[in-house]
Short mmCIF file of C-alpha atoms and ligand atoms in Angstrom, two decimals:
data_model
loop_
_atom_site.label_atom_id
_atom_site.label_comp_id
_atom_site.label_asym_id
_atom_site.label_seq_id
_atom_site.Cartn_x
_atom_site.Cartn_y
_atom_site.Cartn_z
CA UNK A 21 -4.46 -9.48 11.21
CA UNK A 22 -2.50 -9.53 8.14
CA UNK A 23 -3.59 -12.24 5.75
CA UNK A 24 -1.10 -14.41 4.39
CA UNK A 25 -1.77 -15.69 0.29
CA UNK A 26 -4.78 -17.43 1.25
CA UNK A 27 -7.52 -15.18 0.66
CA UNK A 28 -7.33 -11.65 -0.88
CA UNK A 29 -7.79 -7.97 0.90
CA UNK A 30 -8.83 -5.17 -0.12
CA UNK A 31 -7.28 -1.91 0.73
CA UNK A 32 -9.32 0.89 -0.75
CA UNK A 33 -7.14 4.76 -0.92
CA UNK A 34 -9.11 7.44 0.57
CA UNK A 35 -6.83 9.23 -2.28
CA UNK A 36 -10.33 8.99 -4.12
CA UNK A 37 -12.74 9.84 -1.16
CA UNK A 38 -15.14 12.82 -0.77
CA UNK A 39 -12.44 13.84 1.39
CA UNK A 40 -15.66 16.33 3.10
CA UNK A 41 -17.22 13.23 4.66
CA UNK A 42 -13.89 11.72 4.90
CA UNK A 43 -15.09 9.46 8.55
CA UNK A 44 -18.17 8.24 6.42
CA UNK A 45 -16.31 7.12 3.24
CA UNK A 46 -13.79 5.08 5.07
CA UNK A 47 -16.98 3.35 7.58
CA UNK A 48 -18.23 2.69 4.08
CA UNK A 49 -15.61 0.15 2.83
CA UNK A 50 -15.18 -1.13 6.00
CA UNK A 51 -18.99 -2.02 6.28
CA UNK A 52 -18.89 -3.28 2.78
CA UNK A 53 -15.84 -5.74 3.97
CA UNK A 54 -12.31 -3.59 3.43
CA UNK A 55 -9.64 -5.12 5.39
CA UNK A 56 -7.22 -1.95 5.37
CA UNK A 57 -7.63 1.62 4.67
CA UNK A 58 -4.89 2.73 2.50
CA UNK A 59 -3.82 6.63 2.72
CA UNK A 60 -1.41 8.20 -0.21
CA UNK A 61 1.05 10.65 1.72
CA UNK A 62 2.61 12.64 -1.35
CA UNK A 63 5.35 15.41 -0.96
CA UNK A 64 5.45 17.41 -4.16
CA UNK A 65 8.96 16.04 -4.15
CA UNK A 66 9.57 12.33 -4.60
CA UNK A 67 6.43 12.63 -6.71
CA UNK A 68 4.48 15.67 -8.02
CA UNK A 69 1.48 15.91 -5.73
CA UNK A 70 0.72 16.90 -2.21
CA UNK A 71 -1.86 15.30 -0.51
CA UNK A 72 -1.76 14.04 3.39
CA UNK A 73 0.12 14.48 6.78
CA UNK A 74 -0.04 12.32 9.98
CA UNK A 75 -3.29 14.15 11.08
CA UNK A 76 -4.94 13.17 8.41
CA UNK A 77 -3.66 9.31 8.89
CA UNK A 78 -4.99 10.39 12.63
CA UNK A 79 -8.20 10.55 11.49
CA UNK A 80 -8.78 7.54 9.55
CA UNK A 81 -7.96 5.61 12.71
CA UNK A 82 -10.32 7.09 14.77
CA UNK A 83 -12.86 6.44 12.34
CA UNK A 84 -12.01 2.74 11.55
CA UNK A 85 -11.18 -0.76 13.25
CA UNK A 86 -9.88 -1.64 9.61
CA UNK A 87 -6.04 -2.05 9.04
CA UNK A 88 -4.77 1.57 8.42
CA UNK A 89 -1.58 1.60 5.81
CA UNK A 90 0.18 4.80 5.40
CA UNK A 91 1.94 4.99 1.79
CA UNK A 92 4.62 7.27 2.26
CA UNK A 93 5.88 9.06 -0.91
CA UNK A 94 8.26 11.45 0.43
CA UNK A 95 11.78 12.06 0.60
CA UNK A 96 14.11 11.46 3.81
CA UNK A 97 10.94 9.47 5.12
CA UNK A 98 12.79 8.32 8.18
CA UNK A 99 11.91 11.80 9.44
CA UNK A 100 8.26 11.31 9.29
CA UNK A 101 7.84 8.01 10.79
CA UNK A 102 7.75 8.67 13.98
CA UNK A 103 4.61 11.23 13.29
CA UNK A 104 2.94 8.10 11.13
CA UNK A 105 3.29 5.74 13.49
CA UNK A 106 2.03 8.14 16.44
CA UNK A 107 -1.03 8.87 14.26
CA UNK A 108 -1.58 4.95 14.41
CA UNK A 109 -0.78 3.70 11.26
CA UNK A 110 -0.70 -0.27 11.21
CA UNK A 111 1.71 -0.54 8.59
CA UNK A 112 4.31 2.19 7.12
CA UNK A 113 5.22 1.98 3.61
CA UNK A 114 8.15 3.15 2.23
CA UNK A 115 9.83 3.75 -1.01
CA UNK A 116 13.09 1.76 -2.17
CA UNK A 117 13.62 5.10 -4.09
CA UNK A 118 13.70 7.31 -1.04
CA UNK A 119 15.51 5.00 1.43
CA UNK A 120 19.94 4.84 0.86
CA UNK A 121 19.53 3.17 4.33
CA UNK A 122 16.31 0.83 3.31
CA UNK A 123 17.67 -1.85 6.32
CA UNK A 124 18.24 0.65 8.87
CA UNK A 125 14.61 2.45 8.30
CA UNK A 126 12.45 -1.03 8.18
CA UNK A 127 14.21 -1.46 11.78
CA UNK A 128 12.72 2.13 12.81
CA UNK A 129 9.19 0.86 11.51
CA UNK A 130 9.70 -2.27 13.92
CA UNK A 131 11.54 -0.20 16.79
CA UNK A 132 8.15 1.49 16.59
CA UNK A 133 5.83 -1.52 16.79
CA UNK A 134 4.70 -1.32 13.37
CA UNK A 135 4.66 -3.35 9.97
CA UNK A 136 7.56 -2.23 7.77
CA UNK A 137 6.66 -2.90 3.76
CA UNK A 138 8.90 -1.47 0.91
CA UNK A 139 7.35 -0.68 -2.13
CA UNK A 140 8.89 -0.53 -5.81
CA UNK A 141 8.10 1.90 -8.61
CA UNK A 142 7.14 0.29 -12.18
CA UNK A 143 10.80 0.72 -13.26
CA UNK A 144 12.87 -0.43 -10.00
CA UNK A 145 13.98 -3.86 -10.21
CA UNK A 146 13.22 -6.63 -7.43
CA UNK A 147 16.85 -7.24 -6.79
CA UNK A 148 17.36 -3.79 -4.87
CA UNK A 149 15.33 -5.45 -2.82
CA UNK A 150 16.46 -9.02 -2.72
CA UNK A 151 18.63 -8.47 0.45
CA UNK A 152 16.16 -7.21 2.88
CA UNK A 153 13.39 -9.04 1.97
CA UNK A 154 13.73 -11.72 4.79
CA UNK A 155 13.30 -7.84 7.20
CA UNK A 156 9.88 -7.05 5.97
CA UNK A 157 6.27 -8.23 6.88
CA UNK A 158 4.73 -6.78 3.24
CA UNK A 159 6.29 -5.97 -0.40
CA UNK A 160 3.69 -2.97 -2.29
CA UNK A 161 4.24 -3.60 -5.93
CA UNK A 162 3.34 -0.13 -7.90
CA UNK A 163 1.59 -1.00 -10.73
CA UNK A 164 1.16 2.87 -12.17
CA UNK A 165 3.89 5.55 -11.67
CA UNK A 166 3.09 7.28 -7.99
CA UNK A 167 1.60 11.07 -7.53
CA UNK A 168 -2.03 10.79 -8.99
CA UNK A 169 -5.37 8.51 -8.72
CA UNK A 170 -6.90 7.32 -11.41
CA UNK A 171 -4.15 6.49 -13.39
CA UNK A 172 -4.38 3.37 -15.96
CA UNK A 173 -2.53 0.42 -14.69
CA UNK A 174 1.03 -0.85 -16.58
CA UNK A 175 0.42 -4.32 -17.97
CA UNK A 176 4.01 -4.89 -17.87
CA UNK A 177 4.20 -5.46 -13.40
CA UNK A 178 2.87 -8.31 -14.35
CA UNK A 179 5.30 -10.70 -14.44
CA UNK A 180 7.07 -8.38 -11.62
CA UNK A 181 4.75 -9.16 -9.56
CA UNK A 182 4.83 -13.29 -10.64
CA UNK A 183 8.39 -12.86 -10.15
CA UNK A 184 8.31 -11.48 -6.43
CA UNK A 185 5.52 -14.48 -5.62
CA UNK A 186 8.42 -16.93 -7.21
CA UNK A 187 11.03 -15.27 -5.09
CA UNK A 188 8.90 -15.07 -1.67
CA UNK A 189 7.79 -18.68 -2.05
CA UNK A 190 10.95 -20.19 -3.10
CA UNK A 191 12.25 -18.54 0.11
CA UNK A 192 9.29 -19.87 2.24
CA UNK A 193 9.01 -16.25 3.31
CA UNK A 194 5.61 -15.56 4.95
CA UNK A 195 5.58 -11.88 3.40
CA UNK A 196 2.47 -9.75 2.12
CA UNK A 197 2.42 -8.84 -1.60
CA UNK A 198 0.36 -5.91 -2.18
CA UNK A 199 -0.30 -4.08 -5.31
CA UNK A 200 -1.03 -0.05 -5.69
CA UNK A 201 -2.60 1.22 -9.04
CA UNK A 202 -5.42 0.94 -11.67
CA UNK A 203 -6.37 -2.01 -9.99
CA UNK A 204 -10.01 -2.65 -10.50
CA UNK A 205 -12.85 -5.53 -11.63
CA UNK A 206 -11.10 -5.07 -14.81
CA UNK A 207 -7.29 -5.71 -13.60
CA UNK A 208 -7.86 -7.09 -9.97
CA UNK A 209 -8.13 -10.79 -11.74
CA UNK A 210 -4.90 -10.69 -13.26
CA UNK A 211 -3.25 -9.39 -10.42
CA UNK A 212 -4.08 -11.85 -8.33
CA UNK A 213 -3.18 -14.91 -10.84
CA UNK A 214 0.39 -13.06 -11.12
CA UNK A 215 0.45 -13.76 -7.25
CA UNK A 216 -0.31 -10.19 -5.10
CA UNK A 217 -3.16 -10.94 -2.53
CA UNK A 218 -3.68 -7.35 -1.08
CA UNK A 219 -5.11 -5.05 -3.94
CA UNK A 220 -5.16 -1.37 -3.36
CA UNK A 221 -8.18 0.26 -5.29
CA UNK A 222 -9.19 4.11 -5.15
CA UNK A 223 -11.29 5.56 -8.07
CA UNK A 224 -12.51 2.28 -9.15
CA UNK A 225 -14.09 2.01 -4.92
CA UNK A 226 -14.82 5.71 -4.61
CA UNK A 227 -15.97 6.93 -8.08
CA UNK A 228 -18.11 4.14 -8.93
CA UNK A 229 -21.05 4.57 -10.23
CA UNK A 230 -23.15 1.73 -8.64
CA UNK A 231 -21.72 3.00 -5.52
CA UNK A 232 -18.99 2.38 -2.46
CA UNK A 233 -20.29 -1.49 -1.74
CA UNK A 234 -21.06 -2.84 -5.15
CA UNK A 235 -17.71 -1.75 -6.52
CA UNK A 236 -16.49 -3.49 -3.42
CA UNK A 237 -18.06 -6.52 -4.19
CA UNK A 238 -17.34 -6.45 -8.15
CA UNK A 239 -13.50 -5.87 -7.45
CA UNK A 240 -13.20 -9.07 -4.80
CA UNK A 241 -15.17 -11.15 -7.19
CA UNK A 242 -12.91 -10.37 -10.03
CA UNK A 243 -10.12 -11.35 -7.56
CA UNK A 244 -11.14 -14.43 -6.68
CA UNK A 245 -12.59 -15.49 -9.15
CA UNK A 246 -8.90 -16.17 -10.30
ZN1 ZN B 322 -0.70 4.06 -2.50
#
């Protein structure tokens, strides 16, 4: 179910959806060939937005076969995982930043028969995550700062993101490297050189112009055209 380096998948945020017609927008990407649906759980804390609980998360999987991936940006997020993984979330993502126990709360994610992924803000290094990295199925790179969509995406993950690939391969680790943030036609290319192979895209699927599918199709092209 998870793809492994080989060929790239898409993971569009409903973050960016006409949240109104929310079971339509997400059978839209998955029609158009979305492996995961990707929904932004913000606490007003960790980062300065509020946007989704588990119902919402509940939802998306009853309107989707897809992958569902539930980015949590909250604080103390070993309190919510339970909820996230009862609303049947596929994967549960959690912050480096939020987690003193990071070891102890990717074996709650498995003790729960999910996917466990950390993910890094822009200025967290890779080596506070170095030690657990042989505990998770999937790294999420941010390549903006977390709390809004739309946001232009920070040139300088880059070579983050070439370093994780280095440090995953030299390892022979069979981990997913995702990456979260102004990823779109125009970035999606370069991101996928530097080595990430699940893109997450939100305005640049849902507030396209040509529409849900063609931005679908212009954002894998760009990817693999790597
Ligand atoms: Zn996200």
């Amino acid at each position: 179910m998870l793809g492994c380096m080989s060929t790239v998948e898409l993971a569009p945020s409903i973050l960016s959806a006409d949240l109104t017609r929310l079971a339509e927008q997400v059978k839209e990407v998955e029609a158009a060939g979305a492996e995961r649906i990707h929904v932004d759980i913000m606490d007003g804390r960790f980062v300065p937005n509020l946007t989704f609980g588990p119902i919402v998360v509940e939802a998306v999987r009853r309107s989707t076969k897809a992958v569902v991936e539930a980015h949590l940006m909250i604080v103390e997020p070993e309190k919510y995982i339970p909820d996230f993984a009862k609303a049947g979330a596929d994967i549960i993502q959690v912050h480096q930043e939020t987690c003193p126990h990071l070891h102890r709360t990717i074996q709650q994610i498995h003790e729960l028969g999910k996917k466990a992924c950390v993910v890094l803000n822009p200025a967290t290094p890779l080596v506070t995550i170095e030690e657990i990295l042989g505990d998770v199925d999937e790294v999420l790179i941010m390549t903006v700062n977390p709390g809004f969509g739309g946001q232009k995406f920070i040139e300088s993950t880059l070579p983050k993101i070439a370093r994780l690939r280095q440090m995953l391969d030299a390892r022979g680790l069979r981990c997913d490297l995702e990456a979260d943030g102004g990823i779109g036609p125009a970035t999606a290319g370069a991101v996928v050189k530097a080595g990430a192979h699940v893109l997450v895209a939100g305005a640049a699927v849902y507030g396209a112009k040509p529409g849900v599918a063609a931005a679908i199709q212009a954002i894998r092209a760009a990817a693999q055209a790597v």
